[in-house]
Amino acid sequence: MGTHLRENLLLAALKIVRRFDRRQPEMARLGGPTIKKILAISCTAIGDTLMSTPAIRSLRLAYPNAHITLLLNRTHIPLFTNNPDINETLPYDGGYKRFLRLAVGLHRRHFDLAVILHGNEPQATPLAYLSGADFRFKLPNNNQFRFLLSNHETIQRWEDFGHGIEQRLAVAVLAGGRATDRTMTVVTTEQARQRLLARLENRNITEEATLVGFQAGASTVSRRWPAERFAELAKRLLADNERTWIVLSGSRNERALAEKIATLIDSSRVWVAAGEPGIDELPALFGRMRVLVSGDTGPMHLAVAVRTPVVALFAVSDWRRSGPAYDLDRHQIIQKWRTCSPCLSKRCPYTEPPCMNNISVDEVEEAIREIVLQKRGNALTTGNGPSV
């Protein structure tokens, strides 16, 4: 059965169900003690879920005794299990294959409130409704399933918001959440830290080594800086200081790209870490780095969360919406322009997008130097390695 046919059948079925739904919850309950079970949905990429953590904290502040369940991508669960604002995590596998089973499982938990902080449609809004929650909030709310939301009347689009964290915080406020800052929450456990230290020792990477992280992969080709430029940058940094190590981070799917860059660098002080550390070790890994060079990626957000300085490379996307959202004095952001009109973004036809090619090795190297010179003191107080 085709995806569009499934979506149309789901839409038709839910319109019938909604017509006979007699629930009329009192909005005055929001923010009060009768909200005992909360479903938070943030089931897309790592960076998206990290950006949802301030909104979850907002809900925790408003509902200190509520049981908060986070529905998220199955593979990301270990990264959020120890978040102090979350009581429980549930896996989301995407698509329609397990949709009905998941909907039934959510309904049996008797949620009072459901918030969609960031989720794929057409599944996210129907799941929030089928959970049985009296209140359901989502922004933007301009999709065809908005009739299932408690905030369906005033339509808001992505263009009505600034940074992604602000969009999520706006959802939390609709749900009765309290004011909080933009700081993302991620926890490094001692067990994960020790496993990471063992990996470093096995590679003879000492405590005195300066780790410079490269996140070359990205969710779309349009967000990738060319491999050859990463390699050239690495050669310069390695030649400048014998204590410097290059760490090529990424997922298993990005390992081939990382190995290509390592081959181009041709140095013994390169660790191809892509796909190797467990996901729960990543906060410790990025926390150990002196700086991370990355495009618009989840690892970039993870580095920001553990207060590691980043050199963030942007062209297709706007850093004001998806870049570092706080501690801006700690980071260096390079924003270039879109070279194609219209920009195809996720469907970019180029192996090496010309917009990312506009970022030179010289300016990235200069940005790294700027971080090293100006943030030397911060590096010693945040658990990062010594400066380059």
C-alpha positions as a Markdown table, in Angstrom:
| # | Residue | x | y | z |
|---|---|---|---|---|
| 1 | Met | 0.0 | 0.0 | 0.0 |
| 2 | Gly | 1.5 | 3.4 | -1.0 |
| 3 | Thr | 2.4 | 6.0 | 1.6 |
| 4 | His | 0.0 | 8.6 | 0.3 |
| 5 | Leu | -2.9 | 6.1 | 0.3 |
| 6 | Arg | -2.1 | 5.2 | 4.0 |
| 7 | Glu | -2.0 | 8.9 | 4.9 |
| 8 | Asn | -5.3 | 9.6 | 3.2 |
| 9 | Leu | -6.9 | 6.6 | 4.9 |
| 10 | Leu | -5.5 | 7.7 | 8.3 |
| 11 | Leu | -6.8 | 11.3 | 7.7 |
| 12 | Ala | -10.3 | 10.1 | 6.8 |
| 13 | Ala | -10.5 | 7.7 | 9.7 |
| 14 | Leu | -9.3 | 10.4 | 12.2 |
| 15 | Lys | -11.8 | 12.9 | 10.9 |
| 16 | Ile | -14.6 | 10.5 | 11.7 |
| 17 | Val | -13.2 | 9.7 | 15.1 |
| 18 | Arg | -12.7 | 13.4 | 16.0 |
| 19 | Arg | -16.3 | 14.1 | 15.0 |
| 20 | Phe | -17.6 | 11.8 | 17.8 |
| 21 | Asp | -15.0 | 12.9 | 20.3 |
| 22 | Arg | -16.9 | 14.5 | 23.2 |
| 23 | Arg | -13.9 | 15.4 | 25.3 |
| 24 | Gln | -13.9 | 19.1 | 26.4 |
| 25 | Pro | -11.0 | 19.5 | 28.9 |
| 26 | Glu | -10.8 | 22.7 | 30.9 |
| 27 | Met | -7.7 | 24.7 | 29.8 |
| 28 | Ala | -7.4 | 25.9 | 33.4 |
| 29 | Arg | -6.0 | 22.5 | 34.3 |
| 30 | Leu | -2.8 | 23.3 | 32.4 |
| 31 | Gly | 0.0 | 24.0 | 34.8 |
| 32 | Gly | -1.8 | 22.4 | 37.6 |
| 33 | Pro | -1.5 | 19.1 | 39.6 |
| 34 | Thr | -4.2 | 17.2 | 37.7 |
| 35 | Ile | -1.7 | 16.8 | 34.8 |
| 36 | Lys | 0.0 | 13.7 | 36.0 |
| 37 | Lys | 1.2 | 12.0 | 32.8 |
| 38 | Ile | 2.9 | 13.8 | 30.0 |
| 39 | Leu | 4.0 | 12.5 | 26.6 |
| 40 | Ala | 6.7 | 14.5 | 24.9 |
| 41 | Ile | 7.4 | 13.6 | 21.3 |
| 42 | Ser | 10.8 | 14.4 | 19.7 |
| 43 | Cys | 11.4 | 11.5 | 17.4 |
| 44 | Thr | 13.7 | 12.8 | 14.7 |
| 45 | Ala | 17.5 | 13.4 | 14.7 |
| 46 | Ile | 19.9 | 13.7 | 17.6 |
| 47 | Gly | 20.3 | 17.5 | 17.3 |
| 48 | Asp | 16.5 | 17.9 | 17.1 |
| 49 | Thr | 16.0 | 16.0 | 20.3 |
| 50 | Leu | 18.8 | 17.8 | 22.1 |
| 51 | Met | 17.1 | 21.1 | 21.1 |
| 52 | Ser | 13.9 | 19.7 | 22.7 |
| 53 | Thr | 15.5 | 19.3 | 26.2 |
| 54 | Pro | 15.0 | 23.0 | 27.2 |
| 55 | Ala | 11.3 | 22.6 | 26.5 |
| 56 | Ile | 11.2 | 19.3 | 28.5 |
| 57 | Arg | 12.8 | 21.2 | 31.4 |
| 58 | Ser | 10.1 | 23.9 | 31.1 |
| 59 | Leu | 7.5 | 21.2 | 31.5 |
| 60 | Arg | 9.3 | 19.7 | 34.5 |
| 61 | Leu | 9.4 | 23.1 | 36.2 |
| 62 | Ala | 5.6 | 23.4 | 35.7 |
| 63 | Tyr | 4.8 | 19.8 | 36.6 |
| 64 | Pro | 7.4 | 18.7 | 39.2 |
| 65 | Asn | 5.5 | 15.6 | 40.2 |
| 66 | Ala | 4.3 | 14.5 | 36.7 |
| 67 | His | 5.6 | 11.4 | 34.9 |
| 68 | Ile | 7.2 | 12.6 | 31.7 |
| 69 | Thr | 7.7 | 10.1 | 28.9 |
| 70 | Leu | 9.8 | 10.9 | 25.9 |
| 71 | Leu | 9.1 | 9.3 | 22.6 |
| 72 | Leu | 12.2 | 9.4 | 20.5 |
| 73 | Asn | 14.3 | 7.6 | 17.8 |
| 74 | Arg | 15.2 | 4.1 | 19.2 |
| 75 | Thr | 18.9 | 4.5 | 18.5 |
| 76 | His | 19.2 | 7.7 | 20.4 |
| 77 | Ile | 17.7 | 6.4 | 23.7 |
| 78 | Pro | 21.0 | 5.9 | 25.5 |
| 79 | Leu | 21.8 | 9.6 | 25.1 |
| 80 | Phe | 18.7 | 10.7 | 26.9 |
| 81 | Thr | 18.0 | 8.0 | 29.4 |
| 82 | Asn | 19.7 | 9.8 | 32.3 |
| 83 | Asn | 18.1 | 13.2 | 31.7 |
| 84 | Pro | 16.8 | 14.3 | 35.1 |
| 85 | Asp | 13.7 | 15.8 | 33.6 |
| 86 | Ile | 12.6 | 12.6 | 31.9 |
| 87 | Asn | 11.1 | 9.6 | 33.8 |
| 88 | Glu | 10.8 | 7.2 | 30.9 |
| 89 | Thr | 11.8 | 6.8 | 27.2 |
| 90 | Leu | 9.9 | 5.0 | 24.5 |
| 91 | Pro | 11.3 | 4.0 | 21.1 |
| 92 | Tyr | 10.0 | 5.3 | 17.9 |
| 93 | Asp | 10.8 | 3.4 | 14.7 |
| 94 | Gly | 9.2 | 5.7 | 12.1 |
| 95 | Gly | 6.8 | 5.0 | 9.3 |
| 96 | Tyr | 3.6 | 3.0 | 9.4 |
| 97 | Lys | 5.0 | -0.4 | 10.1 |
| 98 | Arg | 4.5 | -0.3 | 13.9 |
| 99 | Phe | 2.2 | 2.7 | 13.9 |
| 100 | Leu | -0.9 | 1.0 | 15.2 |
| 101 | Arg | 0.9 | -1.0 | 17.8 |
| 102 | Leu | 2.6 | 2.1 | 19.1 |
| 103 | Ala | -0.7 | 4.1 | 19.1 |
| 104 | Val | -2.4 | 1.3 | 21.2 |
| 105 | Gly | 0.6 | 1.2 | 23.6 |
| 106 | Leu | 0.5 | 5.0 | 24.1 |
| 107 | His | -3.3 | 4.9 | 24.7 |
| 108 | Arg | -2.9 | 2.4 | 27.5 |
| 109 | Arg | -0.7 | 4.7 | 29.4 |
| 110 | His | -3.5 | 7.3 | 29.9 |
| 111 | Phe | -1.6 | 10.5 | 29.2 |
| 112 | Asp | -3.1 | 13.8 | 30.3 |
| 113 | Leu | -1.0 | 16.0 | 28.1 |
| 114 | Ala | 0.9 | 15.4 | 24.8 |
| 115 | Val | 3.4 | 17.9 | 23.3 |
| 116 | Ile | 5.0 | 17.4 | 19.9 |
| 117 | Leu | 8.4 | 19.2 | 20.1 |
| 118 | His | 9.7 | 17.9 | 16.9 |
| 119 | Gly | 8.2 | 15.0 | 15.0 |
| 120 | Asn | 7.7 | 13.6 | 11.5 |
| 121 | Glu | 4.3 | 13.9 | 10.0 |
| 122 | Pro | 1.9 | 12.3 | 9.2 |
| 123 | Gln | 2.6 | 10.1 | 12.2 |
| 124 | Ala | 3.4 | 12.6 | 15.1 |
| 125 | Thr | 0.1 | 14.5 | 15.4 |
| 126 | Pro | -2.1 | 11.3 | 15.0 |
| 127 | Leu | 0.0 | 9.5 | 17.6 |
| 128 | Ala | -0.5 | 12.4 | 20.1 |
| 129 | Tyr | -4.2 | 12.3 | 19.5 |
| 130 | Leu | -4.5 | 8.5 | 19.6 |
| 131 | Ser | -2.6 | 8.5 | 22.9 |
| 132 | Gly | -5.9 | 9.7 | 24.5 |
| 133 | Ala | -4.3 | 12.8 | 26.0 |
| 134 | Asp | -6.9 | 15.5 | 26.8 |
| 135 | Phe | -4.4 | 18.3 | 25.6 |
| 136 | Arg | -2.3 | 18.1 | 22.5 |
| 137 | Phe | 0.0 | 20.9 | 21.4 |
| 138 | Lys | 2.3 | 21.4 | 18.4 |
| 139 | Leu | 4.0 | 24.2 | 16.6 |
| 140 | Pro | 4.0 | 24.8 | 13.7 |
| 141 | Asn | 0.4 | 23.7 | 13.4 |
| 142 | Asn | -0.2 | 24.2 | 9.7 |
| 143 | Asn | -0.4 | 20.6 | 8.6 |
| 144 | Gln | -3.5 | 18.8 | 7.6 |
| 145 | Phe | -3.8 | 17.0 | 10.9 |
| 146 | Arg | -4.0 | 20.2 | 12.9 |
| 147 | Phe | -7.7 | 19.6 | 13.7 |
| 148 | Leu | -6.5 | 17.0 | 16.2 |
| 149 | Leu | -4.6 | 19.6 | 18.2 |
| 150 | Ser | -5.7 | 21.7 | 21.1 |
| 151 | Asn | -4.1 | 24.7 | 19.4 |
| 152 | His | -5.5 | 24.3 | 16.0 |
| 153 | Glu | -7.2 | 27.7 | 15.5 |
| 154 | Thr | -4.3 | 30.2 | 15.2 |
| 155 | Ile | -2.1 | 28.9 | 12.5 |
| 156 | Gln | 1.7 | 29.3 | 12.9 |
| 157 | Arg | 4.4 | 28.3 | 10.4 |
| 158 | Trp | 8.1 | 27.7 | 10.7 |
| 159 | Glu | 8.7 | 31.3 | 9.5 |
| 160 | Asp | 7.0 | 32.6 | 12.6 |
| 161 | Phe | 9.8 | 31.3 | 14.9 |
| 162 | Gly | 13.5 | 32.1 | 15.3 |
| 163 | His | 15.7 | 29.4 | 16.6 |
| 164 | Gly | 14.5 | 25.8 | 16.8 |
| 165 | Ile | 14.8 | 25.9 | 20.6 |
| 166 | Glu | 12.5 | 28.9 | 20.7 |
| 167 | Gln | 9.9 | 27.0 | 18.7 |
| 168 | Arg | 10.0 | 24.1 | 21.1 |
| 169 | Leu | 9.8 | 26.4 | 24.1 |
| 170 | Ala | 6.8 | 28.0 | 22.6 |
| 171 | Val | 5.1 | 24.6 | 22.5 |
| 172 | Ala | 5.9 | 24.0 | 26.2 |
| 173 | Val | 4.4 | 27.4 | 27.1 |
| 174 | Leu | 1.2 | 26.5 | 25.4 |
| 175 | Ala | 1.2 | 23.4 | 27.5 |
| 176 | Gly | 1.6 | 25.4 | 30.7 |
| 177 | Gly | 5.4 | 25.2 | 30.9 |
| 178 | Arg | 7.4 | 27.7 | 32.8 |
| 179 | Ala | 10.1 | 30.1 | 31.7 |
| 180 | Thr | 13.6 | 28.6 | 31.3 |
| 181 | Asp | 16.7 | 29.4 | 29.3 |
| 182 | Arg | 18.0 | 27.8 | 26.0 |
| 183 | Thr | 20.5 | 25.5 | 27.7 |
| 184 | Met | 20.4 | 21.9 | 26.3 |
| 185 | Thr | 20.7 | 19.0 | 28.8 |
| 186 | Val | 22.9 | 16.0 | 28.2 |
| 187 | Val | 24.3 | 13.7 | 30.9 |
| 188 | Thr | 27.7 | 12.0 | 30.8 |
| 189 | Thr | 27.7 | 8.9 | 33.0 |
| 190 | Glu | 30.8 | 7.8 | 34.8 |
| 191 | Gln | 30.6 | 4.4 | 33.1 |
| 192 | Ala | 30.6 | 5.9 | 29.7 |
| 193 | Arg | 33.4 | 8.3 | 30.6 |
| 194 | Gln | 35.6 | 5.4 | 31.7 |
| 195 | Arg | 34.9 | 3.5 | 28.5 |
| 196 | Leu | 35.9 | 6.5 | 26.5 |
| 197 | Leu | 39.1 | 6.9 | 28.5 |
| 198 | Ala | 40.0 | 3.3 | 27.8 |
| 199 | Arg | 39.5 | 3.9 | 24.1 |
| 200 | Leu | 41.9 | 6.9 | 24.3 |
| 201 | Glu | 44.5 | 4.9 | 26.2 |
| 202 | Asn | 44.4 | 2.1 | 23.7 |
| 203 | Arg | 45.4 | 4.6 | 21.0 |
| 204 | Asn | 48.1 | 6.2 | 23.2 |
| 205 | Ile | 46.1 | 9.5 | 23.3 |
| 206 | Thr | 47.4 | 10.9 | 26.6 |
| 207 | Glu | 45.8 | 13.5 | 28.9 |
| 208 | Glu | 48.2 | 16.1 | 27.4 |
| 209 | Ala | 46.9 | 15.6 | 23.9 |
| 210 | Thr | 44.8 | 18.3 | 22.3 |
| 211 | Leu | 41.8 | 16.8 | 20.5 |
| 212 | Val | 40.4 | 18.7 | 17.5 |
| 213 | Gly | 37.2 | 17.1 | 16.3 |
| 214 | Phe | 36.0 | 17.0 | 12.7 |
| 215 | Gln | 32.4 | 16.2 | 12.0 |
| 216 | Ala | 32.6 | 15.8 | 8.2 |
| 217 | Gly | 29.3 | 13.9 | 7.7 |
| 218 | Ala | 25.8 | 15.5 | 7.8 |
| 219 | Ser | 22.2 | 14.4 | 7.2 |
| 220 | Thr | 22.3 | 15.9 | 3.7 |
| 221 | Val | 25.2 | 16.5 | 1.2 |
| 222 | Ser | 24.3 | 20.2 | 1.1 |
| 223 | Arg | 25.6 | 20.6 | 4.7 |
| 224 | Arg | 29.0 | 18.9 | 4.1 |
| 225 | Trp | 32.3 | 20.8 | 3.8 |
| 226 | Pro | 34.6 | 19.1 | 1.2 |
| 227 | Ala | 36.7 | 16.2 | 2.5 |
| 228 | Glu | 39.8 | 17.6 | 0.9 |
| 229 | Arg | 39.5 | 20.8 | 2.9 |
| 230 | Phe | 39.1 | 18.9 | 6.2 |
| 231 | Ala | 42.3 | 17.1 | 5.3 |
| 232 | Glu | 44.2 | 20.3 | 4.4 |
| 233 | Leu | 43.0 | 21.9 | 7.7 |
| 234 | Ala | 44.2 | 18.8 | 9.6 |
| 235 | Lys | 47.6 | 18.8 | 8.0 |
| 236 | Arg | 48.1 | 22.5 | 9.1 |
| 237 | Leu | 47.0 | 21.8 | 12.7 |
| 238 | Leu | 49.1 | 18.7 | 13.0 |
| 239 | Ala | 52.2 | 20.4 | 11.7 |
| 240 | Asp | 51.7 | 23.3 | 14.1 |
| 241 | Asn | 51.7 | 21.3 | 17.3 |
| 242 | Glu | 52.9 | 17.8 | 18.0 |
| 243 | Arg | 50.4 | 17.4 | 20.8 |
| 244 | Thr | 47.4 | 17.8 | 18.5 |
| 245 | Trp | 45.2 | 14.8 | 17.5 |
| 246 | Ile | 42.5 | 14.9 | 14.9 |
| 247 | Val | 39.3 | 13.0 | 15.9 |
| 248 | Leu | 37.0 | 12.1 | 13.0 |
| 249 | Ser | 33.6 | 11.7 | 14.5 |
| 250 | Gly | 30.4 | 10.4 | 13.0 |
| 251 | Ser | 28.0 | 7.5 | 12.7 |
| 252 | Arg | 28.7 | 4.0 | 11.2 |
| 253 | Asn | 27.2 | 5.3 | 7.9 |
| 254 | Glu | 29.8 | 8.1 | 7.9 |
| 255 | Arg | 32.8 | 5.9 | 8.6 |
| 256 | Ala | 33.8 | 5.6 | 4.9 |
| 257 | Leu | 33.9 | 9.4 | 4.6 |
| 258 | Ala | 36.0 | 9.6 | 7.8 |
| 259 | Glu | 38.4 | 7.0 | 6.5 |
| 260 | Lys | 38.8 | 8.8 | 3.2 |
| 261 | Ile | 39.8 | 12.0 | 5.1 |
| 262 | Ala | 42.2 | 10.0 | 7.3 |
| 263 | Thr | 43.8 | 8.6 | 4.2 |
| 264 | Leu | 44.2 | 12.1 | 2.8 |
| 265 | Ile | 45.7 | 13.4 | 6.1 |
| 266 | Asp | 48.2 | 10.4 | 6.3 |
| 267 | Ser | 49.2 | 10.9 | 9.9 |
| 268 | Ser | 49.5 | 8.6 | 12.9 |
| 269 | Arg | 47.8 | 11.3 | 15.0 |
| 270 | Val | 44.3 | 10.7 | 13.5 |
| 271 | Trp | 41.6 | 8.7 | 15.1 |
| 272 | Val | 38.7 | 7.5 | 12.9 |
| 273 | Ala | 36.1 | 7.4 | 15.7 |
| 274 | Ala | 33.1 | 7.4 | 13.4 |
| 275 | Gly | 30.8 | 4.5 | 14.4 |
| 276 | Glu | 33.1 | 3.3 | 17.2 |
| 277 | Pro | 32.2 | 4.8 | 20.6 |
| 278 | Gly | 28.8 | 3.9 | 21.9 |
| 279 | Ile | 26.2 | 6.8 | 21.7 |
| 280 | Asp | 26.3 | 7.2 | 25.5 |
| 281 | Glu | 30.1 | 7.8 | 25.2 |
| 282 | Leu | 29.6 | 10.7 | 22.8 |
| 283 | Pro | 29.1 | 13.4 | 25.5 |
| 284 | Ala | 32.4 | 12.4 | 27.0 |
| 285 | Leu | 34.2 | 12.3 | 23.6 |
| 286 | Phe | 32.9 | 15.8 | 22.6 |
| 287 | Gly | 33.6 | 17.1 | 26.1 |
| 288 | Arg | 37.2 | 16.0 | 25.8 |
| 289 | Met | 37.7 | 17.9 | 22.5 |
| 290 | Arg | 39.3 | 21.4 | 22.5 |
| 291 | Val | 37.2 | 22.4 | 19.5 |
| 292 | Leu | 34.8 | 20.8 | 17.0 |
| 293 | Val | 34.6 | 21.7 | 13.3 |
| 294 | Ser | 31.2 | 20.8 | 12.0 |
| 295 | Gly | 28.4 | 21.7 | 9.6 |
| 296 | Asp | 24.8 | 21.9 | 10.7 |
| 297 | Thr | 24.7 | 18.5 | 12.5 |
| 298 | Gly | 23.6 | 16.7 | 15.6 |
| 299 | Pro | 27.2 | 16.4 | 16.8 |
| 300 | Met | 27.5 | 20.1 | 16.6 |
| 301 | His | 24.6 | 20.5 | 19.0 |
| 302 | Leu | 26.1 | 17.8 | 21.3 |
| 303 | Ala | 29.4 | 19.8 | 21.5 |
| 304 | Val | 27.4 | 22.9 | 22.3 |
| 305 | Ala | 25.5 | 21.0 | 25.0 |
| 306 | Val | 28.8 | 19.8 | 26.7 |
| 307 | Arg | 30.2 | 23.4 | 26.3 |
| 308 | Thr | 32.9 | 22.5 | 23.8 |
| 309 | Pro | 33.7 | 25.4 | 21.4 |
| 310 | Val | 32.6 | 24.8 | 17.9 |
| 311 | Val | 33.5 | 26.2 | 14.5 |
| 312 | Ala | 30.1 | 25.9 | 12.8 |
| 313 | Leu | 29.9 | 25.9 | 9.0 |
| 314 | Phe | 26.7 | 27.1 | 7.5 |
| 315 | Ala | 25.5 | 27.9 | 3.9 |
| 316 | Val | 22.2 | 26.2 | 3.0 |
| 317 | Ser | 20.8 | 26.5 | 6.5 |
| 318 | Asp | 20.6 | 29.6 | 8.6 |
| 319 | Trp | 22.7 | 29.4 | 11.9 |
| 320 | Arg | 20.1 | 31.7 | 13.5 |
| 321 | Arg | 17.6 | 28.9 | 13.3 |
| 322 | Ser | 19.7 | 25.8 | 13.8 |
| 323 | Gly | 23.2 | 26.9 | 15.0 |
| 324 | Pro | 24.5 | 27.4 | 18.5 |
| 325 | Ala | 21.7 | 29.2 | 20.5 |
| 326 | Tyr | 23.7 | 30.3 | 23.5 |
| 327 | Asp | 27.3 | 30.7 | 24.8 |
| 328 | Leu | 27.9 | 32.6 | 21.5 |
| 329 | Asp | 31.1 | 34.1 | 22.9 |
| 330 | Arg | 32.5 | 30.5 | 23.0 |
| 331 | His | 31.8 | 29.6 | 19.4 |
| 332 | Gln | 32.8 | 30.7 | 15.9 |
| 333 | Ile | 30.2 | 30.7 | 13.2 |
| 334 | Ile | 30.9 | 30.9 | 9.5 |
| 335 | Gln | 27.8 | 31.7 | 7.5 |
| 336 | Lys | 27.9 | 31.7 | 3.7 |
| 337 | Trp | 25.2 | 32.3 | 1.1 |
| 338 | Arg | 23.1 | 29.9 | -1.1 |
| 339 | Thr | 24.6 | 29.8 | -4.5 |
| 340 | Cys | 21.7 | 28.1 | -6.3 |
| 341 | Ser | 18.2 | 29.5 | -7.0 |
| 342 | Pro | 16.1 | 27.7 | -6.1 |
| 343 | Cys | 18.1 | 25.9 | -3.5 |
| 344 | Leu | 17.2 | 22.2 | -3.6 |
| 345 | Ser | 18.6 | 21.6 | 0.0 |
| 346 | Lys | 18.0 | 18.0 | 0.8 |
| 347 | Arg | 17.9 | 17.1 | -2.9 |
| 348 | Cys | 21.2 | 18.9 | -3.7 |
| 349 | Pro | 22.6 | 17.4 | -7.0 |
| 350 | Tyr | 26.2 | 18.3 | -6.2 |
| 351 | Thr | 28.7 | 15.9 | -4.6 |
| 352 | Glu | 30.4 | 19.0 | -3.3 |
| 353 | Pro | 27.9 | 21.8 | -2.9 |
| 354 | Pro | 29.3 | 25.1 | -4.3 |
| 355 | Cys | 27.8 | 27.0 | -1.3 |
| 356 | Met | 29.9 | 25.0 | 1.2 |
| 357 | Asn | 32.9 | 25.4 | -1.2 |
| 358 | Asn | 32.7 | 29.1 | -0.4 |
| 359 | Ile | 34.2 | 28.4 | 3.0 |
| 360 | Ser | 37.9 | 28.4 | 2.8 |
| 361 | Val | 40.5 | 26.5 | 4.8 |
| 362 | Asp | 42.1 | 29.7 | 5.8 |
| 363 | Glu | 39.0 | 31.1 | 7.5 |
| 364 | Val | 38.3 | 27.9 | 9.3 |
| 365 | Glu | 41.9 | 27.8 | 10.6 |
| 366 | Glu | 41.6 | 31.4 | 11.7 |
| 367 | Ala | 38.4 | 30.6 | 13.5 |
| 368 | Ile | 40.1 | 27.8 | 15.4 |
| 369 | Arg | 43.0 | 30.1 | 16.3 |
| 370 | Glu | 40.4 | 32.7 | 17.6 |
| 371 | Ile | 38.9 | 30.1 | 19.9 |
| 372 | Val | 42.3 | 29.0 | 21.2 |
| 373 | Leu | 43.5 | 32.5 | 21.9 |
| 374 | Gln | 40.3 | 33.9 | 23.5 |
| 375 | Lys | 39.0 | 30.8 | 25.3 |
| 376 | Arg | 42.1 | 29.4 | 26.8 |
| 377 | Gly | 40.8 | 29.8 | 30.4 |
| 378 | Asn | 37.4 | 28.3 | 29.6 |
| 379 | Ala | 39.0 | 25.1 | 28.3 |
| 380 | Leu | 40.6 | 24.4 | 31.7 |
| 381 | Thr | 37.3 | 24.7 | 33.6 |
| 382 | Thr | 34.9 | 22.6 | 31.4 |
| 383 | Gly | 36.7 | 19.3 | 31.2 |
| 384 | Asn | 38.2 | 19.9 | 27.7 |
| 385 | Gly | 41.7 | 19.2 | 26.8 |
| 386 | Pro | 44.5 | 21.7 | 26.9 |
| 387 | Ser | 44.7 | 24.4 | 24.2 |
| 388 | Val | 46.4 | 23.8 | 20.9 |
